[in-house]
Amino acid sequence: MTPSPAVWSPQSCALAHTLEGHSGAVLAVAWTKNGRYILSASQDKSLRLWNPHAGTHVKTYSGPHNHEVTDAIISEDNSKFLSCGGDKAFFQWDVTTAQVIRKFVGHDRKINALAFGPKQEVVLSASYDKTIRIWDMRARARGPIQTLSDATDSVLCMSVSGDEIATGSTDGCLRRYDVRRGGLVVDHLLQPIGSLSFSSDRECMLVSTLDNNIRLLERQTGNLLTSYTGHVNKRFKVQNTFDPSEGVVISGSEDNRVCVWDLMEAKLVCTLAGHEASVLCATFSESTLATASADGVIKIWKASAAP
């Protein structure tokens, strides 16, 4: 994996906006595909749409969730989104009307994460009930079309890239499913896995474990390429991400920092301060970084790309 020459520069990063309104921890943040808005999911049972560039709240989505909202994903055309949480069900919403247009029922415990499959024809849900369930977005059938039941504990996170589904579980296993060929590869990391992300070329994966460690793994072999340490992550799901140029690795931290490492040298090069609680989310759209914390606050950081 080779970083592009235009590496995002944390040294030129500045806090642009602080978004306040949630009364509970923000557990997930998603960008619309055009990068104009972000959607936040919170422990306060609601979701909020924001304009991060203007620093303004646009709309609140609440009602169907009777428990914390743990994740949200937005459709390619930005007209709909899906949200999940402690309700054992997840919902499809119309962005404009703020109405639920479909409910998906089948899990036995709370749902931790959602992901779209290729072309967004299917959606995957990962649950505390130890399963991943796959749902057909085109059919109106009530139940899932497939269930993956290999985990022996809660499935905390997943990432989909092409025909491959990667899942991370509290059981310490990274599981990689080849949907087309029906294969399964299991890597035993021996610590609960809270965050997964693929590199853009699909050659590498970032895997956060609840032992203050982020691993860069070679996707095909599972070989460890390097590790990133210096942050605190032992209690919560804390999101990791590559910057858009894949020159640095970014993660939240339970000591209220946003940590930034050089990808190749694995050296902690910078921390972003300003949050007053554990930073649980970090996600990019181009050179704009959104971070969110356990006190319900979202921060927007604007950065210029260094030549």
mmCIF file of C-alpha atoms in Angstrom:
data_model
loop_
_atom_site.group_PDB
_atom_site.id
_atom_site.type_symbol
_atom_site.label_atom_id
_atom_site.label_comp_id
_atom_site.label_asym_id
_atom_site.label_seq_id
_atom_site.Cartn_x
_atom_site.Cartn_y
_atom_site.Cartn_z
ATOM 1 C CA MET A 1 0.000 0.000 0.000
ATOM 2 C CA THR A 2 1.620 3.251 -1.148
ATOM 3 C CA PRO A 3 0.438 6.582 0.211
ATOM 4 C CA SER A 4 -0.307 9.304 -2.297
ATOM 5 C CA PRO A 5 2.051 12.310 -2.317
ATOM 6 C CA ALA A 6 -0.626 14.594 -0.827
ATOM 7 C CA VAL A 7 -0.561 13.399 2.777
ATOM 8 C CA TRP A 8 -3.104 14.982 5.088
ATOM 9 C CA SER A 9 -1.218 17.203 7.504
ATOM 10 C CA PRO A 10 -2.387 17.189 11.139
ATOM 11 C CA GLN A 11 -0.032 20.070 11.870
ATOM 12 C CA SER A 12 -2.130 22.296 9.590
ATOM 13 C CA CYS A 13 -5.383 21.039 11.121
ATOM 14 C CA ALA A 14 -7.579 23.517 12.977
ATOM 15 C CA LEU A 15 -10.846 23.181 14.862
ATOM 16 C CA ALA A 16 -13.569 24.682 12.669
ATOM 17 C CA HIS A 17 -16.796 23.925 14.564
ATOM 18 C CA THR A 18 -18.122 22.317 17.726
ATOM 19 C CA LEU A 19 -21.552 20.714 17.311
ATOM 20 C CA GLU A 20 -23.627 20.337 20.472
ATOM 21 C CA GLY A 21 -27.150 19.022 20.940
ATOM 22 C CA HIS A 22 -27.003 15.338 21.852
ATOM 23 C CA SER A 23 -27.675 14.544 25.505
ATOM 24 C CA GLY A 24 -25.777 11.245 25.395
ATOM 25 C CA ALA A 25 -22.607 9.802 23.909
ATOM 26 C CA VAL A 26 -22.245 9.954 20.127
ATOM 27 C CA LEU A 27 -21.589 6.356 19.085
ATOM 28 C CA ALA A 28 -21.323 6.777 15.291
ATOM 29 C CA VAL A 29 -20.885 9.488 12.681
ATOM 30 C CA ALA A 30 -21.500 9.048 8.939
ATOM 31 C CA TRP A 31 -20.882 11.455 6.059
ATOM 32 C CA THR A 32 -23.294 11.866 3.187
ATOM 33 C CA LYS A 33 -21.648 10.745 -0.045
ATOM 34 C CA ASN A 34 -21.353 14.326 -1.324
ATOM 35 C CA GLY A 35 -19.570 15.371 1.870
ATOM 36 C CA ARG A 36 -22.047 18.146 2.647
ATOM 37 C CA TYR A 37 -23.628 16.728 5.801
ATOM 38 C CA ILE A 38 -22.942 14.342 8.661
ATOM 39 C CA LEU A 39 -25.366 12.097 10.516
ATOM 40 C CA SER A 40 -24.709 11.305 14.180
ATOM 41 C CA ALA A 41 -26.122 8.386 16.188
ATOM 42 C CA SER A 42 -26.369 8.741 19.948
ATOM 43 C CA GLN A 43 -26.952 7.031 23.223
ATOM 44 C CA ASP A 44 -29.822 9.540 23.681
ATOM 45 C CA LYS A 45 -31.967 7.379 21.297
ATOM 46 C CA SER A 46 -31.809 9.946 18.480
ATOM 47 C CA LEU A 47 -29.934 10.769 15.298
ATOM 48 C CA ARG A 48 -29.069 14.270 14.124
ATOM 49 C CA LEU A 49 -28.228 15.683 10.715
ATOM 50 C CA TRP A 50 -25.667 18.509 10.698
ATOM 51 C CA ASN A 51 -24.038 20.847 8.227
ATOM 52 C CA PRO A 52 -20.437 20.481 9.428
ATOM 53 C CA HIS A 53 -19.134 23.218 7.146
ATOM 54 C CA ALA A 54 -21.496 25.837 8.578
ATOM 55 C CA GLY A 55 -21.530 24.298 12.060
ATOM 56 C CA THR A 56 -25.325 24.046 12.136
ATOM 57 C CA HIS A 57 -27.937 21.486 13.173
ATOM 58 C CA VAL A 58 -30.335 20.593 10.343
ATOM 59 C CA LYS A 59 -32.743 17.933 11.618
ATOM 60 C CA THR A 60 -33.363 15.450 14.434
ATOM 61 C CA TYR A 61 -34.613 11.886 13.866
ATOM 62 C CA SER A 62 -36.235 10.261 16.888
ATOM 63 C CA GLY A 63 -39.143 8.077 17.933
ATOM 64 C CA PRO A 64 -38.589 4.519 16.687
ATOM 65 C CA HIS A 65 -35.505 3.835 18.816
ATOM 66 C CA ASN A 66 -36.293 3.030 22.442
ATOM 67 C CA HIS A 67 -32.640 2.402 23.275
ATOM 68 C CA GLU A 68 -29.238 3.777 22.286
ATOM 69 C CA VAL A 69 -28.518 4.187 18.564
ATOM 70 C CA THR A 70 -25.219 2.467 17.851
ATOM 71 C CA ASP A 71 -24.673 2.954 14.116
ATOM 72 C CA ALA A 72 -26.002 4.625 10.971
ATOM 73 C CA ILE A 73 -25.205 4.284 7.263
ATOM 74 C CA ILE A 74 -26.349 6.525 4.401
ATOM 75 C CA SER A 75 -27.424 5.469 0.908
ATOM 76 C CA GLU A 76 -25.396 6.470 -2.153
ATOM 77 C CA ASP A 77 -28.026 8.972 -3.298
ATOM 78 C CA ASN A 78 -28.229 10.520 0.201
ATOM 79 C CA SER A 79 -32.029 10.145 0.246
ATOM 80 C CA LYS A 80 -32.237 7.366 2.858
ATOM 81 C CA PHE A 81 -30.309 6.046 5.826
ATOM 82 C CA LEU A 82 -30.368 3.026 8.107
ATOM 83 C CA SER A 83 -29.942 3.070 11.878
ATOM 84 C CA CYS A 84 -29.573 0.363 14.518
ATOM 85 C CA GLY A 85 -29.175 0.037 18.249
ATOM 86 C CA GLY A 86 -30.463 -1.633 21.351
ATOM 87 C CA ASP A 87 -33.896 -2.345 19.881
ATOM 88 C CA LYS A 88 -32.986 -5.723 18.264
ATOM 89 C CA ALA A 89 -34.366 -4.186 15.045
ATOM 90 C CA PHE A 90 -33.017 -1.627 12.630
ATOM 91 C CA PHE A 91 -34.784 0.989 10.561
ATOM 92 C CA GLN A 92 -34.648 2.558 7.110
ATOM 93 C CA TRP A 93 -35.490 6.279 7.104
ATOM 94 C CA ASP A 94 -36.389 8.884 4.534
ATOM 95 C CA VAL A 95 -33.915 11.739 5.087
ATOM 96 C CA THR A 96 -36.290 14.532 4.012
ATOM 97 C CA THR A 97 -39.488 13.472 5.773
ATOM 98 C CA ALA A 98 -37.755 11.954 8.832
ATOM 99 C CA GLN A 99 -40.154 8.993 8.569
ATOM 100 C CA VAL A 100 -39.262 5.321 8.941
ATOM 101 C CA ILE A 101 -40.085 3.482 5.723
ATOM 102 C CA ARG A 102 -38.963 -0.028 6.672
ATOM 103 C CA LYS A 103 -38.209 -2.017 9.808
ATOM 104 C CA PHE A 104 -35.897 -5.058 9.851
ATOM 105 C CA VAL A 105 -36.597 -7.625 12.580
ATOM 106 C CA GLY A 106 -34.727 -10.841 13.366
ATOM 107 C CA HIS A 107 -31.906 -10.316 15.851
ATOM 108 C CA ASP A 108 -32.214 -11.553 19.423
ATOM 109 C CA ARG A 109 -30.010 -8.898 21.056
ATOM 110 C CA LYS A 110 -28.875 -5.340 20.374
ATOM 111 C CA ILE A 111 -27.357 -4.524 16.973
ATOM 112 C CA ASN A 112 -23.851 -3.068 17.042
ATOM 113 C CA ALA A 113 -23.106 -2.190 13.412
ATOM 114 C CA LEU A 114 -24.494 -1.928 9.874
ATOM 115 C CA ALA A 115 -22.838 -2.076 6.457
ATOM 116 C CA PHE A 116 -23.987 -2.030 2.854
ATOM 117 C CA GLY A 117 -23.005 -4.820 0.495
ATOM 118 C CA PRO A 118 -21.947 -4.252 -3.134
ATOM 119 C CA LYS A 119 -24.262 -1.844 -5.022
ATOM 120 C CA GLN A 120 -26.223 -1.445 -1.771
ATOM 121 C CA GLU A 121 -28.482 -4.321 -2.830
ATOM 122 C CA VAL A 122 -28.010 -5.964 0.564
ATOM 123 C CA VAL A 123 -27.371 -4.646 4.063
ATOM 124 C CA LEU A 124 -25.506 -6.481 6.819
ATOM 125 C CA SER A 125 -26.201 -6.194 10.544
ATOM 126 C CA ALA A 126 -23.820 -7.284 13.319
ATOM 127 C CA SER A 127 -25.242 -8.108 16.711
ATOM 128 C CA TYR A 128 -24.616 -8.896 20.326
ATOM 129 C CA ASP A 129 -26.432 -12.193 19.540
ATOM 130 C CA LYS A 130 -23.150 -13.415 17.901
ATOM 131 C CA THR A 131 -24.501 -13.259 14.342
ATOM 132 C CA ILE A 132 -24.167 -11.273 11.147
ATOM 133 C CA ARG A 133 -27.426 -11.194 9.208
ATOM 134 C CA ILE A 134 -27.714 -10.272 5.535
ATOM 135 C CA TRP A 135 -30.889 -8.605 4.261
ATOM 136 C CA ASP A 136 -32.107 -8.065 0.702
ATOM 137 C CA MET A 137 -32.914 -4.384 0.178
ATOM 138 C CA ARG A 138 -34.825 -5.090 -3.040
ATOM 139 C CA ALA A 139 -37.226 -7.692 -1.626
ATOM 140 C CA ARG A 140 -39.869 -7.013 1.000
ATOM 141 C CA ALA A 141 -39.285 -10.307 2.796
ATOM 142 C CA ARG A 142 -39.312 -9.819 6.550
ATOM 143 C CA GLY A 143 -36.381 -12.024 7.464
ATOM 144 C CA PRO A 144 -32.695 -12.129 6.507
ATOM 145 C CA ILE A 145 -31.575 -14.043 3.435
ATOM 146 C CA GLN A 146 -28.469 -15.369 5.198
ATOM 147 C CA THR A 147 -27.082 -15.624 8.729
ATOM 148 C CA LEU A 148 -23.388 -15.970 9.627
ATOM 149 C CA SER A 149 -23.140 -17.645 13.025
ATOM 150 C CA ASP A 150 -19.430 -18.373 13.450
ATOM 151 C CA ALA A 151 -18.665 -15.889 16.250
ATOM 152 C CA THR A 152 -18.741 -17.142 19.838
ATOM 153 C CA ASP A 153 -19.413 -13.702 21.337
ATOM 154 C CA SER A 154 -20.829 -10.310 20.351
ATOM 155 C CA VAL A 155 -19.906 -9.065 16.855
ATOM 156 C CA LEU A 156 -18.830 -5.472 17.417
ATOM 157 C CA CYS A 157 -17.800 -4.254 13.963
ATOM 158 C CA MET A 158 -17.540 -5.159 10.296
ATOM 159 C CA SER A 159 -16.354 -3.815 6.990
ATOM 160 C CA VAL A 160 -17.310 -4.857 3.460
ATOM 161 C CA SER A 161 -14.984 -4.606 0.481
ATOM 162 C CA GLY A 162 -16.105 -6.178 -2.790
ATOM 163 C CA ASP A 163 -16.995 -9.812 -2.134
ATOM 164 C CA GLU A 164 -15.262 -9.855 1.243
ATOM 165 C CA ILE A 165 -16.873 -9.290 4.634
ATOM 166 C CA ALA A 166 -14.541 -8.699 7.571
ATOM 167 C CA THR A 167 -15.967 -8.927 11.085
ATOM 168 C CA GLY A 168 -14.530 -8.267 14.525
ATOM 169 C CA SER A 169 -15.868 -9.862 17.682
ATOM 170 C CA THR A 170 -15.509 -9.721 21.445
ATOM 171 C CA ASP A 171 -14.209 -13.303 21.103
ATOM 172 C CA GLY A 172 -10.937 -11.867 19.745
ATOM 173 C CA CYS A 173 -11.344 -13.266 16.236
ATOM 174 C CA LEU A 174 -11.073 -11.393 12.969
ATOM 175 C CA ARG A 175 -13.185 -13.314 10.474
ATOM 176 C CA ARG A 176 -12.970 -12.748 6.728
ATOM 177 C CA TYR A 177 -15.729 -14.223 4.579
ATOM 178 C CA ASP A 178 -15.370 -14.642 0.824
ATOM 179 C CA VAL A 179 -19.004 -14.403 -0.203
ATOM 180 C CA ARG A 180 -18.446 -15.452 -3.807
ATOM 181 C CA ARG A 181 -16.406 -18.556 -3.005
ATOM 182 C CA GLY A 182 -17.951 -19.354 0.348
ATOM 183 C CA GLY A 183 -14.630 -19.283 2.217
ATOM 184 C CA LEU A 184 -13.864 -18.223 5.786
ATOM 185 C CA VAL A 185 -10.469 -17.252 7.206
ATOM 186 C CA VAL A 186 -10.083 -16.655 10.940
ATOM 187 C CA ASP A 187 -7.253 -14.685 12.554
ATOM 188 C CA HIS A 188 -7.010 -15.039 16.334
ATOM 189 C CA LEU A 189 -6.023 -11.664 17.782
ATOM 190 C CA LEU A 190 -6.948 -12.746 21.328
ATOM 191 C CA GLN A 191 -8.455 -9.367 22.249
ATOM 192 C CA PRO A 192 -11.926 -7.910 21.572
ATOM 193 C CA ILE A 193 -11.986 -6.122 18.203
ATOM 194 C CA GLY A 194 -13.728 -2.749 18.188
ATOM 195 C CA SER A 195 -12.972 -1.238 14.776
ATOM 196 C CA LEU A 196 -12.085 -2.415 11.258
ATOM 197 C CA SER A 197 -11.293 -0.555 8.063
ATOM 198 C CA PHE A 198 -9.903 -1.547 4.668
ATOM 199 C CA SER A 199 -7.320 0.477 2.776
ATOM 200 C CA SER A 200 -8.566 1.834 -0.545
ATOM 201 C CA ASP A 201 -6.586 -0.764 -2.522
ATOM 202 C CA ARG A 202 -7.982 -3.525 -0.246
ATOM 203 C CA GLU A 203 -4.464 -4.795 0.427
ATOM 204 C CA CYS A 204 -4.414 -3.845 4.123
ATOM 205 C CA MET A 205 -6.725 -3.633 7.115
ATOM 206 C CA LEU A 206 -6.652 -1.489 10.241
ATOM 207 C CA VAL A 207 -7.850 -3.447 13.265
ATOM 208 C CA SER A 208 -8.354 -1.874 16.704
ATOM 209 C CA THR A 209 -8.333 -4.152 19.728
ATOM 210 C CA LEU A 210 -9.281 -3.344 23.303
ATOM 211 C CA ASP A 211 -5.692 -3.616 24.543
ATOM 212 C CA ASN A 212 -4.588 -0.116 23.451
ATOM 213 C CA ASN A 213 -3.434 -1.448 20.096
ATOM 214 C CA ILE A 214 -4.175 -0.856 16.418
ATOM 215 C CA ARG A 215 -2.771 -3.402 13.969
ATOM 216 C CA LEU A 216 -2.070 -2.924 10.280
ATOM 217 C CA LEU A 217 -2.593 -6.355 8.727
ATOM 218 C CA GLU A 218 -1.966 -7.659 5.247
ATOM 219 C CA ARG A 219 -5.428 -8.610 4.082
ATOM 220 C CA GLN A 220 -4.662 -11.775 2.162
ATOM 221 C CA THR A 221 -2.298 -13.380 4.679
ATOM 222 C CA GLY A 222 -3.317 -11.750 7.949
ATOM 223 C CA ASN A 223 0.366 -10.955 8.565
ATOM 224 C CA LEU A 224 1.100 -8.098 10.957
ATOM 225 C CA LEU A 225 2.785 -5.224 9.117
ATOM 226 C CA THR A 226 3.009 -2.794 12.044
ATOM 227 C CA SER A 227 1.213 -1.642 15.194
ATOM 228 C CA TYR A 228 0.143 1.755 16.459
ATOM 229 C CA THR A 229 0.166 2.485 20.199
ATOM 230 C CA GLY A 230 0.065 5.516 22.477
ATOM 231 C CA HIS A 231 -3.706 5.887 22.716
ATOM 232 C CA VAL A 232 -6.060 4.451 25.338
ATOM 233 C CA ASN A 233 -8.647 1.897 24.241
ATOM 234 C CA LYS A 234 -9.687 -0.750 26.745
ATOM 235 C CA ARG A 235 -13.401 -0.196 27.440
ATOM 236 C CA PHE A 236 -15.291 1.060 24.373
ATOM 237 C CA LYS A 237 -15.595 0.675 20.630
ATOM 238 C CA VAL A 238 -13.255 3.389 19.345
ATOM 239 C CA GLN A 239 -13.192 4.053 15.610
ATOM 240 C CA ASN A 240 -9.983 4.051 13.579
ATOM 241 C CA THR A 241 -9.539 5.372 10.054
ATOM 242 C CA PHE A 242 -7.002 6.133 7.358
ATOM 243 C CA ASP A 243 -6.801 9.710 6.188
ATOM 244 C CA PRO A 244 -7.887 10.148 2.531
ATOM 245 C CA SER A 245 -4.292 9.961 1.259
ATOM 246 C CA GLU A 246 -3.562 6.946 3.511
ATOM 247 C CA GLY A 247 -0.437 8.624 4.790
ATOM 248 C CA VAL A 248 -1.575 8.661 8.413
ATOM 249 C CA VAL A 249 -3.729 6.587 10.765
ATOM 250 C CA ILE A 250 -6.218 8.290 13.075
ATOM 251 C CA SER A 251 -8.070 6.984 16.109
ATOM 252 C CA GLY A 252 -10.055 8.264 19.015
ATOM 253 C CA SER A 253 -8.817 7.602 22.538
ATOM 254 C CA GLU A 254 -10.450 7.096 25.920
ATOM 255 C CA ASP A 255 -8.265 9.872 27.426
ATOM 256 C CA ASN A 256 -10.144 12.495 25.331
ATOM 257 C CA ARG A 257 -7.521 12.789 22.562
ATOM 258 C CA VAL A 258 -7.560 12.209 18.823
ATOM 259 C CA CYS A 259 -4.322 10.404 17.966
ATOM 260 C CA VAL A 260 -2.508 10.617 14.629
ATOM 261 C CA TRP A 261 0.274 8.241 13.530
ATOM 262 C CA ASP A 262 2.511 8.178 10.485
ATOM 263 C CA LEU A 263 1.328 5.133 8.530
ATOM 264 C CA MET A 264 4.733 3.778 7.520
ATOM 265 C CA GLU A 265 6.800 4.696 10.583
ATOM 266 C CA ALA A 266 4.002 3.888 13.072
ATOM 267 C CA LYS A 267 5.116 6.947 15.037
ATOM 268 C CA LEU A 268 2.602 9.052 16.973
ATOM 269 C CA VAL A 269 3.094 12.392 15.253
ATOM 270 C CA CYS A 270 0.267 14.492 16.660
ATOM 271 C CA THR A 271 -2.720 14.583 18.975
ATOM 272 C CA LEU A 272 -5.780 16.792 18.600
ATOM 273 C CA ALA A 273 -7.075 18.126 21.909
ATOM 274 C CA GLY A 274 -10.411 19.704 22.706
ATOM 275 C CA HIS A 275 -12.823 16.906 23.592
ATOM 276 C CA GLU A 276 -13.746 16.573 27.252
ATOM 277 C CA ALA A 277 -14.685 12.873 27.192
ATOM 278 C CA SER A 278 -13.590 9.657 25.462
ATOM 279 C CA VAL A 279 -13.342 10.140 21.690
ATOM 280 C CA LEU A 280 -15.315 7.289 20.101
ATOM 281 C CA CYS A 281 -15.590 8.347 16.438
ATOM 282 C CA ALA A 282 -13.231 9.671 13.774
ATOM 283 C CA THR A 283 -14.202 9.866 10.112
ATOM 284 C CA PHE A 284 -13.111 11.842 7.052
ATOM 285 C CA SER A 285 -14.639 13.453 4.027
ATOM 286 C CA GLU A 286 -11.797 14.745 1.878
ATOM 287 C CA SER A 287 -9.716 17.032 4.129
ATOM 288 C CA THR A 288 -12.412 17.514 6.782
ATOM 289 C CA LEU A 289 -12.307 15.311 9.881
ATOM 290 C CA ALA A 290 -15.298 14.752 12.165
ATOM 291 C CA THR A 291 -14.678 13.415 15.676
ATOM 292 C CA ALA A 292 -17.249 12.672 18.362
ATOM 293 C CA SER A 293 -17.105 11.844 22.031
ATOM 294 C CA ALA A 294 -18.892 10.259 24.962
ATOM 295 C CA ASP A 295 -20.210 13.627 26.176
ATOM 296 C CA GLY A 296 -22.324 14.051 23.027
ATOM 297 C CA VAL A 297 -20.084 16.645 21.384
ATOM 298 C CA ILE A 298 -18.933 16.523 17.737
ATOM 299 C CA LYS A 299 -15.929 18.491 16.534
ATOM 300 C CA ILE A 300 -15.118 19.396 12.936
ATOM 301 C CA TRP A 301 -11.470 19.817 11.995
ATOM 302 C CA LYS A 302 -10.411 21.439 8.756
ATOM 303 C CA ALA A 303 -7.018 20.573 7.350
ATOM 304 C CA SER A 304 -5.075 21.541 4.269
ATOM 305 C CA ALA A 305 -3.243 18.895 2.290
ATOM 306 C CA ALA A 306 0.513 19.249 2.502
ATOM 307 C CA PRO A 307 2.336 19.070 -0.851
#
